[in-house]
Coordinates of C-alpha atoms and ligand atoms in Angstrom, one line a residue:
M1 CA -9.1 30.7 27.7
P2 CA -5.7 31.9 29.1
I3 CA -2.8 30.3 28.0
R4 CA -1.5 27.2 30.1
L5 CA 1.2 24.7 29.9
L6 CA -0.3 21.0 29.1
S7 CA 0.1 18.4 31.7
A8 CA 2.4 15.7 31.1
Q9 CA -0.1 13.3 30.4
T10 CA -1.8 15.3 27.7
V11 CA 1.7 16.0 25.8
N12 CA 2.3 12.2 25.8
R13 CA -1.2 11.5 24.3
I14 CA -0.4 14.1 21.8
A15 CA 2.9 12.6 21.2
A16 CA 1.2 9.0 21.1
G17 CA -0.8 10.2 18.2
E18 CA 2.3 10.9 16.3
V19 CA 4.5 8.3 17.1
I20 CA 2.2 5.3 17.8
E21 CA -0.4 5.6 15.1
R22 CA -1.5 2.1 14.9
P23 CA -0.3 -1.2 16.4
A24 CA 2.3 -1.8 13.8
A25 CA 4.1 1.4 15.1
A26 CA 4.2 0.5 18.6
V27 CA 5.8 -3.2 17.4
K28 CA 8.3 -1.3 15.7
E29 CA 9.3 0.8 18.3
L30 CA 9.9 -2.0 20.9
V31 CA 11.6 -4.3 18.4
E32 CA 13.8 -1.5 17.4
N33 CA 14.8 -0.9 21.3
A34 CA 15.4 -4.7 21.4
L35 CA 17.9 -4.4 18.5
D36 CA 19.5 -1.0 19.9
A37 CA 20.0 -3.1 23.1
G38 CA 22.4 -5.5 21.1
A39 CA 20.0 -8.5 21.4
S40 CA 21.1 -11.7 19.7
R41 CA 17.5 -12.9 19.5
V42 CA 14.2 -10.9 19.5
E43 CA 10.7 -12.7 19.9
V44 CA 7.5 -10.9 19.0
I45 CA 4.0 -12.2 20.1
L46 CA 1.0 -10.5 18.6
T47 CA -2.6 -10.9 19.7
G48 CA -5.3 -9.7 17.8
G49 CA -3.4 -7.7 15.4
G50 CA -1.5 -6.1 18.3
I51 CA -4.3 -4.3 19.3
D52 CA -5.2 -6.8 22.2
R53 CA -1.5 -7.3 23.0
I54 CA 2.0 -7.0 21.7
E55 CA 5.0 -8.6 23.7
V56 CA 8.6 -8.0 22.6
I57 CA 11.2 -10.3 24.4
D58 CA 14.9 -9.7 23.8
D59 CA 18.3 -10.8 25.3
G60 CA 19.8 -7.3 25.2
T61 CA 21.5 -5.5 27.7
G62 CA 18.4 -4.8 29.6
I63 CA 17.3 -1.7 31.7
P64 CA 18.7 -1.4 35.4
A65 CA 16.1 -1.2 37.9
G66 CA 17.1 2.3 38.9
E67 CA 16.5 3.2 35.3
L68 CA 13.2 1.9 34.5
M69 CA 11.3 4.9 36.0
L70 CA 13.5 7.1 33.6
A71 CA 12.9 4.8 30.7
I72 CA 9.4 5.6 30.4
E73 CA 9.7 9.3 30.9
R74 CA 9.5 11.5 27.9
H75 CA 12.6 12.6 25.9
A76 CA 14.7 10.1 28.3
T77 CA 17.0 8.2 26.3
S78 CA 20.4 6.3 26.7
K79 CA 21.2 6.6 23.0
L80 CA 21.8 10.2 22.0
G81 CA 25.8 10.7 22.5
D82 CA 25.8 13.4 19.9
E83 CA 23.2 16.1 20.6
A84 CA 23.7 17.5 17.4
L85 CA 21.8 14.7 15.7
V86 CA 24.3 14.0 13.3
R87 CA 26.0 10.7 13.7
I88 CA 22.9 8.7 14.9
T89 CA 23.7 5.0 14.9
S90 CA 21.0 3.6 16.9
L91 CA 17.4 3.0 15.5
G92 CA 15.9 5.1 18.3
F93 CA 17.0 8.3 19.7
R94 CA 14.0 10.7 20.4
G95 CA 13.0 9.1 23.8
E96 CA 9.4 9.1 23.2
A97 CA 8.4 5.7 22.2
L98 CA 7.8 4.1 25.7
P99 CA 6.1 7.1 27.1
S100 CA 3.8 7.4 24.1
I101 CA 2.9 3.7 24.3
G102 CA 2.4 4.1 28.0
A103 CA -0.1 7.1 27.4
A104 CA -2.0 5.1 24.8
A105 CA -2.1 1.6 26.3
R106 CA -1.0 -0.6 29.3
L107 CA 2.7 -0.8 29.1
T108 CA 4.7 -3.3 31.2
L109 CA 8.4 -3.4 31.1
I110 CA 10.3 -6.3 32.7
S111 CA 14.0 -6.3 32.6
R112 CA 17.3 -7.8 33.9
P113 CA 20.5 -6.4 32.8
Q114 CA 23.5 -9.0 33.3
G115 CA 24.9 -9.0 36.9
Q116 CA 21.5 -7.9 38.4
D117 CA 20.2 -10.3 40.6
S118 CA 16.7 -10.0 40.1
A119 CA 14.5 -8.5 37.3
Y120 CA 12.2 -5.6 37.8
K121 CA 8.8 -4.5 36.6
I122 CA 7.2 -1.3 36.0
T123 CA 3.8 -0.5 34.5
V124 CA 2.3 2.5 32.9
A125 CA -1.3 2.7 31.9
G126 CA -3.1 5.5 30.3
G127 CA 0.0 7.7 31.4
E128 CA -0.5 6.5 35.2
V129 CA 2.9 5.3 36.4
G130 CA 2.9 2.2 38.8
E131 CA 5.8 1.1 41.4
V132 CA 9.0 -0.5 40.2
A133 CA 8.8 -4.2 41.8
P134 CA 10.9 -7.2 41.6
V135 CA 9.9 -10.1 39.6
A136 CA 11.3 -13.4 38.6
A137 CA 12.8 -13.3 35.1
G138 CA 15.8 -14.0 32.8
F139 CA 18.1 -11.7 31.4
G140 CA 17.1 -9.3 28.9
T141 CA 14.0 -7.3 28.4
R142 CA 10.3 -8.1 28.0
A143 CA 8.2 -5.4 26.9
I144 CA 4.3 -5.8 27.0
A145 CA 1.8 -3.2 25.5
E146 CA -1.8 -4.3 26.0
D147 CA -5.2 -2.8 24.9
L148 CA -3.7 -0.2 22.5
F149 CA -5.6 3.0 22.5
Y150 CA -8.0 2.1 25.2
A151 CA -7.0 5.5 26.8
T152 CA -7.2 7.4 23.3
P153 CA -10.6 6.3 21.9
A154 CA -10.3 8.8 19.1
R155 CA -7.4 7.0 17.7
R156 CA -9.0 3.6 18.3
K157 CA -11.8 4.6 16.2
F158 CA -9.3 4.8 13.1
L159 CA -8.1 1.0 13.2
R160 CA -8.9 -1.0 10.3
S161 CA -9.8 -4.7 10.8
V162 CA -7.9 -7.2 13.0
R163 CA -6.3 -8.8 9.9
A164 CA -5.2 -5.6 8.4
E165 CA -3.7 -4.5 11.6
A166 CA -2.0 -7.7 12.0
D167 CA -0.7 -7.6 8.4
A168 CA 0.7 -4.3 8.8
A169 CA 2.4 -5.4 12.4
E170 CA 3.8 -8.5 10.7
R171 CA 5.2 -6.4 7.7
V172 CA 7.2 -4.3 10.4
V173 CA 8.9 -7.4 11.9
W174 CA 9.4 -8.7 8.4
R175 CA 11.1 -5.6 7.6
L176 CA 13.3 -5.3 10.9
A177 CA 14.2 -9.0 10.5
L178 CA 15.5 -8.3 6.9
S179 CA 17.6 -5.4 8.3
A180 CA 19.4 -7.4 11.0
P181 CA 20.0 -11.0 9.4
A182 CA 22.6 -11.7 12.4
V183 CA 19.8 -11.4 15.1
G184 CA 17.7 -14.6 15.4
F185 CA 13.8 -13.6 14.8
R186 CA 10.8 -15.5 16.0
L187 CA 7.3 -13.9 15.2
V188 CA 4.0 -15.1 16.4
S189 CA 0.5 -13.9 15.5
D190 CA -2.5 -15.1 17.1
Q191 CA -0.8 -18.2 17.9
R192 CA 0.7 -19.1 14.4
V193 CA 4.4 -19.0 14.1
M194 CA 5.0 -16.8 11.0
F195 CA 8.6 -17.1 11.0
E196 CA 11.5 -18.4 13.2
L197 CA 14.7 -17.4 11.9
P198 CA 18.4 -18.5 13.3
A199 CA 21.1 -15.7 13.0
Q200 CA 22.2 -16.2 9.5
D201 CA 23.8 -14.2 6.5
E202 CA 21.9 -11.9 4.5
A203 CA 21.3 -14.1 1.5
A204 CA 19.9 -17.0 3.6
R205 CA 17.6 -14.2 5.7
V206 CA 16.3 -13.0 2.3
A207 CA 15.7 -16.4 1.2
A208 CA 13.5 -17.1 4.1
L209 CA 11.4 -14.0 3.8
F210 CA 11.1 -13.5 0.2
G211 CA 10.5 -17.3 -0.4
R212 CA 13.2 -19.6 -1.7
D213 CA 12.0 -19.7 -5.1
T214 CA 12.0 -16.0 -5.4
A215 CA 15.3 -15.6 -3.8
A216 CA 17.0 -18.2 -5.9
A217 CA 16.3 -15.8 -8.9
L218 CA 17.7 -12.8 -7.6
L219 CA 20.9 -11.4 -8.5
A220 CA 23.7 -9.9 -6.3
L221 CA 24.6 -6.2 -6.9
E222 CA 27.3 -3.9 -5.5
A223 CA 28.3 -0.5 -6.2
E224 CA 29.7 2.7 -4.8
R225 CA 29.6 6.2 -5.5
D226 CA 31.0 9.2 -3.5
G227 CA 31.5 7.3 -0.4
V228 CA 28.0 5.8 -0.5
V229 CA 27.7 2.0 -0.9
L230 CA 25.1 0.0 -2.2
T231 CA 24.8 -3.8 -2.0
G232 CA 22.0 -6.2 -1.9
L233 CA 19.9 -8.4 -4.2
A234 CA 17.6 -7.4 -7.3
G235 CA 15.4 -9.5 -9.5
P236 CA 15.6 -9.9 -13.2
A237 CA 13.1 -8.4 -15.3
S238 CA 11.0 -11.5 -15.3
L239 CA 10.4 -11.5 -11.7
S240 CA 7.7 -8.8 -11.3
R241 CA 5.1 -9.0 -8.6
A242 CA 1.6 -7.5 -8.3
T243 CA 2.8 -5.0 -5.4
M244 CA 5.8 -3.5 -3.8
A245 CA 5.6 -6.1 -1.0
L246 CA 9.0 -7.6 -1.9
Q247 CA 11.0 -4.5 -1.8
S248 CA 13.2 -3.9 1.0
F249 CA 15.5 -1.0 1.4
V250 CA 17.7 -0.7 4.6
V251 CA 19.7 2.5 5.1
N252 CA 22.4 2.5 7.5
G253 CA 20.9 -0.3 9.2
R254 CA 17.6 1.2 9.4
P255 CA 14.8 -0.2 7.5
V256 CA 12.8 2.5 5.5
L257 CA 9.9 3.2 3.2
D258 CA 11.6 6.1 1.5
P259 CA 9.8 7.4 -1.6
L260 CA 13.1 8.4 -3.3
L261 CA 14.5 5.0 -3.1
R262 CA 11.3 3.3 -4.4
M263 CA 11.1 5.9 -7.3
A264 CA 14.7 5.0 -8.0
L265 CA 13.7 1.4 -8.3
R266 CA 10.8 2.1 -10.2
L267 CA 12.8 4.0 -12.7
A268 CA 15.5 1.5 -13.0
Y269 CA 13.1 -1.2 -14.1
R270 CA 10.5 1.0 -16.2
D271 CA 11.8 -0.1 -19.5
V272 CA 11.6 -3.9 -18.6
I273 CA 8.6 -4.3 -16.5
A274 CA 4.9 -3.9 -17.6
A275 CA 3.2 -1.0 -16.2
G276 CA 1.5 -1.9 -12.9
R277 CA 4.0 -4.5 -12.1
H278 CA 6.7 -4.0 -9.5
P279 CA 10.3 -5.2 -9.3
V280 CA 11.6 -7.3 -6.5
A281 CA 14.6 -6.0 -4.5
A282 CA 16.6 -6.3 -1.0
L283 CA 19.0 -3.1 -1.0
R284 CA 21.1 -1.9 1.4
L285 CA 22.7 1.3 1.5
R286 CA 25.7 2.6 3.8
V287 CA 25.5 6.5 3.6
P288 CA 28.3 8.5 5.7
A289 CA 26.4 9.7 8.6
E290 CA 27.0 13.5 7.9
Q291 CA 25.2 13.0 4.4
L292 CA 22.1 11.6 6.0
D293 CA 19.2 13.2 8.2
V294 CA 17.3 10.4 9.9
N295 CA 15.2 12.9 11.9
V296 CA 12.5 13.9 9.3
H297 CA 9.6 12.1 10.8
P298 CA 8.6 10.8 14.1
A299 CA 8.4 7.3 12.9
K300 CA 11.9 7.5 11.6
T301 CA 11.1 5.6 8.1
E302 CA 11.8 8.7 6.0
L303 CA 15.0 10.0 5.2
R304 CA 16.6 13.0 3.9
F305 CA 19.9 12.6 1.8
A306 CA 22.2 15.5 1.3
D307 CA 22.9 14.2 -2.3
A308 CA 19.4 12.9 -3.4
N309 CA 20.5 12.8 -7.0
G310 CA 23.4 10.8 -6.3
I311 CA 21.7 8.4 -4.7
R312 CA 19.3 7.9 -7.3
S313 CA 21.8 7.7 -9.9
L314 CA 23.7 5.0 -7.8
V315 CA 20.7 2.8 -7.4
I316 CA 19.5 3.4 -11.1
G317 CA 22.9 2.7 -12.5
A318 CA 23.6 -0.3 -10.5
I319 CA 20.2 -2.1 -11.3
G320 CA 20.7 -1.0 -15.3
R321 CA 24.1 -2.6 -15.4
L322 CA 22.7 -5.7 -13.7
L323 CA 19.9 -5.8 -16.0
S324 CA 22.0 -5.6 -19.2
R325 CA 24.4 -8.2 -18.1
P326 CA 25.1 -10.9 -20.5
V327 CA 23.5 -14.2 -19.7
S328 CA 26.8 -15.9 -19.5
L329 CA 27.9 -13.5 -16.7
A330 CA 24.6 -13.4 -14.6
G331 CA 24.5 -14.7 -11.3
A332 CA 21.3 -16.9 -11.6
P333 CA 21.5 -17.7 -15.6
A334 CA 18.6 -20.1 -15.2
A335 CA 15.9 -17.3 -14.3
Y336 CA 17.7 -14.6 -16.2
A337 CA 17.3 -13.3 -19.7
P338 CA 18.1 -9.4 -20.4
V339 CA 15.4 -7.9 -22.2
R340 CA 16.2 -5.1 -24.7
S341 CA 19.8 -5.3 -24.5
P342 CA 21.2 -3.7 -27.5
A343 CA 23.5 -6.8 -28.2
T344 CA 20.5 -8.8 -28.5
A345 CA 18.1 -7.0 -30.3
P346 CA 16.5 -8.7 -33.1
G347 CA 18.3 -8.3 -36.4
P348 CA 17.2 -6.2 -39.6
A349 CA 13.5 -5.9 -39.9
L350 CA 11.3 -7.2 -42.9
Q351 CA 13.6 -10.1 -43.5
L352 CA 10.9 -13.4 -43.6
Y353 CA 12.6 -16.5 -42.6
P354 CA 11.0 -19.9 -44.0
M355 CA 9.3 -21.9 -41.5
A356 CA 12.0 -24.5 -41.3
A357 CA 14.8 -22.0 -40.2
P358 CA 14.0 -20.9 -36.7
A359 CA 16.9 -19.2 -35.2
P360 CA 18.5 -21.5 -32.5
R361 CA 17.2 -20.6 -28.8
S362 CA 19.3 -20.6 -26.2
S363 CA 18.5 -23.6 -23.8
I364 CA 18.9 -21.5 -21.0
A365 CA 16.3 -18.8 -22.1
A366 CA 13.9 -21.7 -22.9
R367 CA 14.2 -23.3 -19.6
G368 CA 13.9 -20.3 -17.1
F369 CA 12.0 -17.7 -18.9
A370 CA 9.3 -18.8 -20.7
E371 CA 8.1 -14.9 -20.9
A372 CA 11.2 -13.5 -22.6
E373 CA 9.6 -11.8 -25.0
L374 CA 12.1 -11.2 -28.1
A375 CA 14.7 -11.6 -25.4
F376 CA 17.7 -13.4 -27.3
G377 CA 18.1 -16.2 -29.8
A378 CA 15.3 -14.1 -31.3
P379 CA 12.4 -15.9 -32.5
P380 CA 11.9 -16.3 -36.3
L381 CA 10.5 -13.0 -37.7
A382 CA 7.5 -14.8 -39.2
R383 CA 6.4 -18.4 -40.0
H384 CA 3.9 -18.7 -42.8
F385 CA 1.2 -20.9 -43.7
A386 CA -0.7 -21.8 -46.7
P387 CA -3.9 -19.6 -46.3
E388 CA -7.1 -21.5 -45.6
P389 CA -9.7 -19.2 -46.8
A390 CA -12.1 -18.1 -44.1
G391 CA -15.8 -17.6 -44.3
Q392 CA -18.0 -14.8 -44.4
D393 CA -18.9 -15.3 -40.8
H394 CA -15.5 -15.1 -39.5
P395 CA -14.4 -11.5 -39.3
L396 CA -11.1 -12.2 -37.7
G397 CA -10.3 -14.3 -40.7
A398 CA -7.9 -17.3 -41.4
P399 CA -4.4 -17.4 -39.8
V400 CA -1.5 -16.9 -42.4
A401 CA 1.4 -16.3 -40.3
Q402 CA 2.7 -16.0 -36.7
I403 CA 5.1 -13.2 -36.3
L404 CA 8.0 -13.3 -33.6
D405 CA 6.1 -16.0 -31.7
T406 CA 4.0 -13.1 -30.6
Y407 CA 1.5 -12.0 -33.3
V408 CA -0.8 -14.0 -35.5
L409 CA -1.6 -12.5 -39.0
A410 CA -4.8 -13.4 -40.6
V411 CA -6.8 -12.5 -43.5
A412 CA -10.6 -12.1 -43.8
A413 CA -12.9 -13.1 -46.5
D414 CA -13.3 -9.4 -47.5
G415 CA -9.6 -8.9 -47.7
S416 CA -9.0 -7.2 -44.3
L417 CA -5.8 -7.7 -42.7
V418 CA -5.9 -8.8 -38.9
I419 CA -3.1 -8.8 -36.6
I420 CA -3.8 -10.4 -33.1
D421 CA -1.8 -10.4 -29.9
Q422 CA -1.8 -13.7 -28.9
H423 CA -1.2 -13.3 -25.2
A424 CA -3.6 -10.4 -25.0
A425 CA -6.5 -12.2 -26.9
H426 CA -5.9 -15.3 -24.6
E427 CA -5.9 -13.4 -21.5
R428 CA -9.3 -12.2 -22.2
L429 CA -10.8 -15.4 -23.5
T430 CA -9.6 -17.2 -20.2
E431 CA -11.0 -14.3 -18.1
E432 CA -14.5 -14.3 -19.6
R433 CA -14.7 -17.9 -19.3
L434 CA -13.8 -18.1 -15.7
R435 CA -16.2 -14.9 -15.2
A436 CA -18.9 -16.6 -16.9
E437 CA -18.6 -20.0 -14.7
F438 CA -18.2 -17.7 -11.4
A439 CA -21.4 -15.7 -12.2
A440 CA -23.3 -18.8 -12.6
G441 CA -21.9 -20.2 -9.4
A442 CA -20.1 -22.8 -11.3
V443 CA -16.5 -22.6 -11.6
V444 CA -15.2 -26.0 -12.4
A445 CA -12.6 -27.1 -9.9
Q446 CA -10.0 -29.7 -11.1
P447 CA -8.4 -31.7 -8.2
L448 CA -4.8 -32.2 -8.5
L449 CA -3.8 -35.7 -8.8
L450 CA -0.4 -34.5 -6.6
P451 CA -1.4 -31.5 -4.5
V452 CA 1.1 -28.8 -5.1
V453 CA 3.0 -27.4 -1.8
V454 CA 3.8 -23.8 -2.4
D455 CA 6.0 -22.1 -0.3
M456 CA 5.5 -18.5 0.4
A457 CA 6.0 -15.6 3.2
A458 CA 3.9 -16.8 6.3
S459 CA 1.8 -13.8 6.2
D460 CA 1.0 -14.2 2.7
A461 CA 0.2 -18.1 3.5
A462 CA -1.9 -16.6 6.4
R463 CA -3.8 -14.1 4.3
L464 CA -4.7 -16.8 1.7
L465 CA -5.8 -19.6 4.1
G466 CA -8.1 -16.7 5.9
N467 CA -10.0 -16.2 2.5
A468 CA -9.8 -20.1 1.8
A469 CA -13.7 -20.2 1.4
T470 CA -13.8 -17.3 -0.9
L471 CA -11.1 -18.8 -3.1
Q472 CA -13.2 -22.3 -3.0
R473 CA -15.6 -20.3 -5.0
L474 CA -13.1 -19.5 -7.4
G475 CA -12.4 -23.2 -8.0
L476 CA -9.2 -23.1 -5.7
E477 CA -8.9 -25.3 -2.9
I478 CA -6.2 -24.7 -0.4
E479 CA -5.0 -25.9 3.0
A480 CA -2.7 -24.9 5.7
F481 CA 0.7 -26.7 5.4
G482 CA 2.9 -25.8 8.1
A483 CA 4.3 -22.5 8.6
G484 CA 4.9 -20.4 5.4
A485 CA 3.5 -23.1 2.9
V486 CA 0.2 -23.8 1.4
L487 CA -1.3 -26.9 0.0
V488 CA -3.0 -26.6 -3.2
R489 CA -5.7 -29.6 -3.9
A490 CA -7.6 -28.1 -6.6
V491 CA -7.4 -25.4 -9.3
P492 CA -10.1 -24.0 -11.4
A493 CA -10.4 -26.2 -14.6
A494 CA -9.8 -23.2 -17.0
L495 CA -6.3 -22.9 -15.3
R496 CA -5.2 -26.4 -14.8
D497 CA -2.0 -26.2 -16.4
A498 CA -1.2 -22.4 -14.7
N499 CA 2.0 -22.1 -12.3
A500 CA 0.2 -22.7 -9.2
S501 CA 2.9 -20.9 -7.1
A502 CA 3.0 -17.8 -8.9
M503 CA -0.9 -17.9 -9.2
L504 CA -1.0 -18.0 -5.3
Q505 CA 1.5 -15.4 -5.0
D506 CA -0.2 -12.9 -6.9
L507 CA -3.6 -13.9 -5.3
A508 CA -2.1 -13.1 -1.9
E509 CA -0.9 -9.9 -3.0
E510 CA -4.2 -9.1 -4.5
L511 CA -6.0 -9.8 -1.3
A512 CA -3.4 -7.6 0.7
E513 CA -3.3 -4.7 -1.7
S514 CA -6.1 -2.8 -0.1
D515 CA -7.6 -3.3 3.4
T516 CA -10.3 -0.9 2.7
P517 CA -13.9 -2.7 3.0
V518 CA -14.1 -3.2 -0.7
A519 CA -16.7 -5.1 -1.8
L520 CA -15.6 -8.7 -1.9
E521 CA -17.1 -9.0 -5.3
A522 CA -14.8 -6.4 -6.6
K523 CA -11.7 -8.0 -5.2
L524 CA -13.0 -11.5 -6.8
D525 CA -13.3 -9.7 -10.1
A526 CA -9.5 -8.4 -9.9
A527 CA -8.6 -12.0 -8.8
L528 CA -10.2 -13.4 -11.8
A529 CA -8.2 -11.1 -14.2
R530 CA -5.1 -12.0 -12.4
L531 CA -5.8 -15.7 -12.7
A532 CA -6.5 -15.5 -16.2
C533 CA -3.2 -13.9 -16.9
H534 CA -1.5 -16.8 -15.6
R535 CA -3.0 -19.4 -17.8
S536 CA -2.8 -17.5 -21.0
I537 CA -0.8 -18.2 -23.9
R538 CA 2.8 -16.4 -23.4
A539 CA 4.0 -14.0 -26.0
G540 CA 7.0 -16.0 -27.3
R541 CA 5.4 -19.5 -27.5
R542 CA 4.9 -21.0 -31.1
L543 CA 1.4 -21.8 -32.0
E544 CA 0.4 -24.4 -34.5
L545 CA -2.2 -23.5 -37.4
A546 CA -5.0 -25.3 -35.6
E547 CA -4.3 -23.5 -32.3
M548 CA -4.3 -20.2 -34.1
S549 CA -7.7 -20.9 -35.9
A550 CA -9.3 -21.8 -32.4
L551 CA -8.1 -18.7 -30.9
L552 CA -9.7 -16.5 -33.4
R553 CA -12.8 -18.5 -33.6
E554 CA -13.2 -18.3 -29.7
M555 CA -12.7 -14.5 -29.9
E556 CA -15.3 -14.0 -32.3
A557 CA -17.8 -15.9 -30.0
T558 CA -16.6 -14.1 -26.7
P559 CA -17.9 -10.8 -25.3
R560 CA -15.2 -8.0 -24.8
A561 CA -12.6 -9.8 -26.8
G562 CA -11.6 -6.8 -28.4
T563 CA -9.3 -5.5 -25.5
C564 CA -7.4 -7.7 -22.9
S565 CA -8.2 -7.2 -19.0
H566 CA -5.7 -4.3 -18.9
G567 CA -7.4 -2.5 -21.5
R568 CA -5.0 -2.6 -24.4
P569 CA -6.1 -4.1 -27.8
T570 CA -6.3 -7.7 -28.4
F571 CA -6.2 -7.1 -32.3
L572 CA -5.9 -4.6 -35.0
K573 CA -7.7 -4.7 -38.2
L574 CA -7.2 -2.9 -41.5
T575 CA -10.0 -3.3 -44.0
K576 CA -9.5 -3.5 -47.8
A577 CA -10.7 0.0 -48.1
E578 CA -8.4 1.3 -45.5
L579 CA -5.4 -0.1 -47.2
E580 CA -6.5 1.3 -50.5
K581 CA -6.8 4.6 -49.0
L582 CA -3.3 4.2 -47.1
F583 CA -1.8 3.5 -50.5
G584 CA -3.4 6.2 -52.1
R585 CA -5.3 3.9 -54.6
R586 CA -8.6 5.6 -53.5
G587 CA -9.7 9.1 -52.9
M588 CA -9.5 10.4 -49.3
Ligands
ADP1 P1 14.7 5.8 22.5 O1 14.9 4.5 21.8 O2 14.4 6.8 21.3 O3 15.9 5.9 23.5 P2 12.5 4.8 23.9 O4 11.3 5.4 24.7 O5 12.1 3.8 23.2 O6 13.5 5.8 23.4 O7 13.3 4.1 25.0 C1 13.8 4.8 26.1 C2 15.0 4.0 26.8 O8 14.7 3.0 27.5 C3 16.1 3.7 25.8 O9 17.0 4.8 25.3 C4 16.8 2.5 26.3 O10 18.0 3.0 27.3 C5 15.7 1.9 27.3 N1 15.2 0.6 26.6 C6 13.9 0.7 25.9 N2 14.0 -0.5 25.6 C7 14.9 -1.4 25.8 C8 15.3 -2.7 25.7 N3 14.3 -3.5 25.2 N4 16.5 -3.0 26.3 C9 17.3 -2.2 27.0 N5 17.0 -1.0 27.1 C10 15.7 -0.5 26.6
MG2 MG1 12.9 3.6 21.1

């Protein structure tokens, strides 16, 4: 075939594939246009995950009737004053979103700038441009994209479920709303109002979008390095989540999913958050324009920093200081306790306190931070008990001491020494009990005397409610309770004293984590493990002798009790023979 130039329509369809790879991307472009137009209020209405219809309404500057035709042209933009691409201050600048959406879908723009006596409308469908015609409408712009990818069926095949596309599109609006707290936002998805937010300050916006309880625990941070300014809110170590869903990064006003920033955050928390858990943070960076390239990817969610190492150190340093702040200086002491701060490390090893002399625990820690393993006001190194001999049929032996309120020390009838991690062990027991009940189709639900209302992000609530029938099989009965809240009527009996709010939050994230068609069973299995974790005895809880004995006896009777659900051992055992070998009392 000879070389020829592609038609404008084909070029636009190719570009559409890059810029608009799924409904969420179209939502992002349209909302960015609204923000670039200086809107003080943006409304987004999604139908069928945005595949059927996306509508974005703003009260911004509008597009003059004479420019409507140009707005949908490729490479046409009103935003690029600096064609050297250095000082880019708007969210858009490539002039390809509207033509791309118009190539893949049916796009209608209705717009009326201040001073224009009527609104005008233009339609592009599969690249075919219609007439510009007057219509009745108020000031601002209304962009409607319908039947996404009807003109590019190859792309349509790659769409995931409606729920997954809706999730992604809602997340995009959630991120943009976080980036622009001074703009009022309303998001409606399949007739459900996901959020409706007035113009507000940053802290109020984070509270509305992260959930009030979570936001209350966050700590403010501020740091500067070589002209780069970092501000925002970040969680204490105790606030980890199952996914990265509650992490937001805004760079020069642009919400980004930047790998460098994510990695820096992960490193900052590496020593204080368990592997597989993720910190919570809403961070904002202001970088001098010439040190930043936003034109790395058509979707503009990744950046290139001139000084990547500097940015990384800034983030890691600021959070490191936050995590090691003494409690009395912390912004939200009720939920904060430093872990592994050198000043609060436990004293010299091998010093046994008698039972009667527990070190005083700070009341703050006890109240807000049940999980503060070894945090401060160190627990007694050991509390010991008069041994009560264990029978031959009890290989894990009889408890003789609890160490650091975390490990149980036991001695078996044959002289073996056993050390049990109380949290890991209990987690496994709870999980196995739930699993057995679940397999028998008989998870015992415990109705709550007073139903609990759990506030959460509306999208999380929607996801949980969408799975209500499944959750019922797990003994969890929930109902809708207005936007952004779920009413819990019953919980699995095995988990009756777990924290319902944390449990639901984790479940919502578990359900969102992968939207590939994973077998439902696999998801339920993961959910069981997560639920079990919530009920389990915390490291740091003082146990009575009877509780310790009961724990050991139940472990002996439970399958797979040797490891916790994360695969770590629940106990270590040193037999009499092994001890003799270690002390050289016996030939090797
Ligand atoms: P870009 O945003 O990169 O400039 P787009 O294709 O998204 O490219 O938009 C093209 C142009 O249409 C914009 O530069 C802007 O002038 C105009 N425009 C698009 N949406 C709006 C809106 N909601 N309000 C005002 N003007 C808009
Ligand atoms: Mg744009």
